[in-house]
XYZ file of N, CA and C in Angstrom:
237
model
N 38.581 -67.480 -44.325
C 38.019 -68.530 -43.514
C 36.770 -68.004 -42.824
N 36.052 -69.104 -42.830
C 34.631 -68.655 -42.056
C 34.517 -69.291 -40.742
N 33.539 -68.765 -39.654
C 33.152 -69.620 -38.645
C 32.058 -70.151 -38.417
N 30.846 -70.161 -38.121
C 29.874 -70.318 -38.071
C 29.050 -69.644 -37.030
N 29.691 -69.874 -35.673
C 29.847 -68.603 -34.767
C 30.900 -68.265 -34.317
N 30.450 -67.534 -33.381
C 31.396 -66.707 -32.350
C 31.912 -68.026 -31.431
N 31.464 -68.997 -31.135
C 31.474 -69.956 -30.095
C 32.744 -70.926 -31.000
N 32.300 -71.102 -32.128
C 33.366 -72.016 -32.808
C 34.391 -70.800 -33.319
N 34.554 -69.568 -33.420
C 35.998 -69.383 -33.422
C 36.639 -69.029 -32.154
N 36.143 -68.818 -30.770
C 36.796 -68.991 -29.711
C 37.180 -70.430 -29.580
N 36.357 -71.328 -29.453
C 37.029 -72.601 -29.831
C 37.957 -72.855 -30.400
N 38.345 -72.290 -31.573
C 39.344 -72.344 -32.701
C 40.471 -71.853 -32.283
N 40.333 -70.895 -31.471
C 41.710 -69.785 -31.277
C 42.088 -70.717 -30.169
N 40.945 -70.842 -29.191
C 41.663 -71.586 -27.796
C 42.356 -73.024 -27.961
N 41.755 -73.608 -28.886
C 42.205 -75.101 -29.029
C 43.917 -75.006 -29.470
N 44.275 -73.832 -30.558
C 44.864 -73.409 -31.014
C 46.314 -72.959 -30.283
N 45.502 -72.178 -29.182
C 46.641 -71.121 -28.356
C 47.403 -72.587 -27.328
N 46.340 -73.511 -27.070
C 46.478 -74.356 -26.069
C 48.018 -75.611 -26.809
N 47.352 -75.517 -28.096
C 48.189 -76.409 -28.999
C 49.676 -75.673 -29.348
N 49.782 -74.630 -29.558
C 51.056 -73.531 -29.667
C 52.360 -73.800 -28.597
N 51.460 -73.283 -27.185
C 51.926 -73.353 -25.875
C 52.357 -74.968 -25.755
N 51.666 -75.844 -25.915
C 52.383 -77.249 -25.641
C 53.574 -77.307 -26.409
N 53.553 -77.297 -27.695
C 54.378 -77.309 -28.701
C 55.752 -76.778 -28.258
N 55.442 -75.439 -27.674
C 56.860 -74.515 -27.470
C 57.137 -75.379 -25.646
N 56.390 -76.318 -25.373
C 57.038 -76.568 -24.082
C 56.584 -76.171 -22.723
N 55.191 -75.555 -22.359
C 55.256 -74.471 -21.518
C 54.085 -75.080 -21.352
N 54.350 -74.869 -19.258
C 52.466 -74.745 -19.103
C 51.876 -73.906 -19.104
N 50.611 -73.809 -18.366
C 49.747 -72.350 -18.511
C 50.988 -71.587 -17.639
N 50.907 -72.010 -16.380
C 51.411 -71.138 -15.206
C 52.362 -70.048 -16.058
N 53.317 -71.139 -17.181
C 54.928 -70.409 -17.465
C 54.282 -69.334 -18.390
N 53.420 -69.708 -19.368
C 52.611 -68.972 -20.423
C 51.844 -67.483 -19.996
N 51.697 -67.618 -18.819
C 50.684 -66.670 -18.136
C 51.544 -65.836 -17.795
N 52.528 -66.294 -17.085
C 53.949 -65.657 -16.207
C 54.701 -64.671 -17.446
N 54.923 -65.595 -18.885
C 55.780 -64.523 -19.710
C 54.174 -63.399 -20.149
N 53.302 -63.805 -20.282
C 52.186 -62.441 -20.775
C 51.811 -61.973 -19.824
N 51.954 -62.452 -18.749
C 51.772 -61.166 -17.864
C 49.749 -61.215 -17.714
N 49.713 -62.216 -17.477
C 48.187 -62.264 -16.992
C 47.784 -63.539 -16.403
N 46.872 -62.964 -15.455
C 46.262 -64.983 -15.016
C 46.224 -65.753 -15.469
N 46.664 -66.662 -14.773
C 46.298 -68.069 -15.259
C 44.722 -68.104 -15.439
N 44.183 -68.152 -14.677
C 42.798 -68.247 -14.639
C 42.381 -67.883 -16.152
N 42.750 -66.370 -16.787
C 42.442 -65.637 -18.071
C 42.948 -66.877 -19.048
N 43.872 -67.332 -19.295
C 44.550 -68.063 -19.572
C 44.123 -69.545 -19.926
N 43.245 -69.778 -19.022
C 42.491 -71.286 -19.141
C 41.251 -70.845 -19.643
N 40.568 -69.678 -18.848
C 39.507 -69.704 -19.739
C 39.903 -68.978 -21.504
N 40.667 -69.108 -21.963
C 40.937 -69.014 -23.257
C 40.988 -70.318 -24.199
N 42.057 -71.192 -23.302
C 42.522 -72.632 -23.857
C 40.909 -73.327 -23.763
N 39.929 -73.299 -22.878
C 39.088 -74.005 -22.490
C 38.274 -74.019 -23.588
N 37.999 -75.645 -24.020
C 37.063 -76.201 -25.138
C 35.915 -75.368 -24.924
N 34.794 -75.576 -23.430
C 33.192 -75.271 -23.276
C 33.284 -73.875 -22.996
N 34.397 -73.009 -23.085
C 34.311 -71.548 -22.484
C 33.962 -70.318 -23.467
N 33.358 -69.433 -23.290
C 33.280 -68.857 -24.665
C 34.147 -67.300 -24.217
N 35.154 -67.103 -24.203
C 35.866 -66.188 -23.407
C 36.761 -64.795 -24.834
N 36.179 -63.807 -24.933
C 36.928 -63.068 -25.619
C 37.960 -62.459 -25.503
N 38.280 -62.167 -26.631
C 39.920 -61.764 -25.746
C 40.423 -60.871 -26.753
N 41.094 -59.196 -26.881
C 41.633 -58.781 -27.626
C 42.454 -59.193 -28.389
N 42.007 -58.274 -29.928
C 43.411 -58.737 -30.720
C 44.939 -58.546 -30.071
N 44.944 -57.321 -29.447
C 46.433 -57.032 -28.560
C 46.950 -58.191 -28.045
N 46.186 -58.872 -27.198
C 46.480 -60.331 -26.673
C 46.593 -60.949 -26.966
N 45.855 -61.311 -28.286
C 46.229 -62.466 -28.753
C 47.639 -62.576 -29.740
N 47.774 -60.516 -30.047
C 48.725 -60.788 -30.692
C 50.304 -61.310 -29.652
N 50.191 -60.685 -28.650
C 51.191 -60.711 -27.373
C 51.413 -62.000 -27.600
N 50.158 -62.968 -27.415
C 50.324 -64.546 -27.355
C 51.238 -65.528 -28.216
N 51.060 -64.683 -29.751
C 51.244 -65.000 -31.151
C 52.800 -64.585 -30.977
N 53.279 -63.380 -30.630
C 54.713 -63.189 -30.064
C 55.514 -63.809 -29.343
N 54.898 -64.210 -27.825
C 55.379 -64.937 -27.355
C 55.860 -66.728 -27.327
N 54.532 -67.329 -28.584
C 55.141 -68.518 -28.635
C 56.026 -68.512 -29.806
N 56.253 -67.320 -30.484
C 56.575 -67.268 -31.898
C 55.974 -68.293 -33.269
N 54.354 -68.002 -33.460
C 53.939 -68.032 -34.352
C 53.039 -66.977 -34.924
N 52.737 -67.566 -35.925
C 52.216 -66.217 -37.013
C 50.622 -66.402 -35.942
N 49.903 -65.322 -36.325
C 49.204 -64.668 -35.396
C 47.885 -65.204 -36.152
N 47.683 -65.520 -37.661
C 46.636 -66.363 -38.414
C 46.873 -67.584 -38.221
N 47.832 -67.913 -37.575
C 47.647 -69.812 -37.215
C 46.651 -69.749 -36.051
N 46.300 -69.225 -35.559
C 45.056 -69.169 -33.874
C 43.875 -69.233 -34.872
N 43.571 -68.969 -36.257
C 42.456 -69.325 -36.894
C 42.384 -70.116 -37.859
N 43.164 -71.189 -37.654
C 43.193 -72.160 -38.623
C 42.495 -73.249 -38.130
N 41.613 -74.132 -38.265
C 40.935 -74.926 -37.795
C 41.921 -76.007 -37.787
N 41.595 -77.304 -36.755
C 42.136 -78.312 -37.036
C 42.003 -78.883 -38.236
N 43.400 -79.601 -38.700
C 43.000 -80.777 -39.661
C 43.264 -79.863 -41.105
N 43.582 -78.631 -41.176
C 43.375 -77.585 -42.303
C 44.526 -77.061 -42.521
């Protein structure tokens, strides 16, 4: 898979991580609380206009904690 930038695959992951977390039930607060980091970190991840990086470690933590595969955060919508 390609991105085009850096801006549309943070987009991708965040729209993604934001869509995971609903799915399994959870708000940020609870989401933040089991990884063990701000909320604040946390929104600016989910956030559409934010361009916020974030380690693979984290994201894999993230990918653990909602229990999905860790290449669904780069799957675009609709795909």
């Amino acid at each position: 898979m390609n991105f085009k930038s850096d801006i549309v695959l943070y987009q991708t992951i965040g729209s993604n991580v934001k869509h995971y977390r609903a799915k399994a039930g959870l708000t940020q607060m609870q989401l933040a609380e089991k990884l063990q980091i701000s909320i604040s970190y946390l929104s600016k991840i989910e956030a559409s206009g934010c361009v916020k990086s974030l380690s693979i470690s984290v994201l894999n933590h993230i990918a653990n904690t909602l229990h999905v595969d860790i290449k669904d955060f780069f799957n675009k919508q609709g795909e």
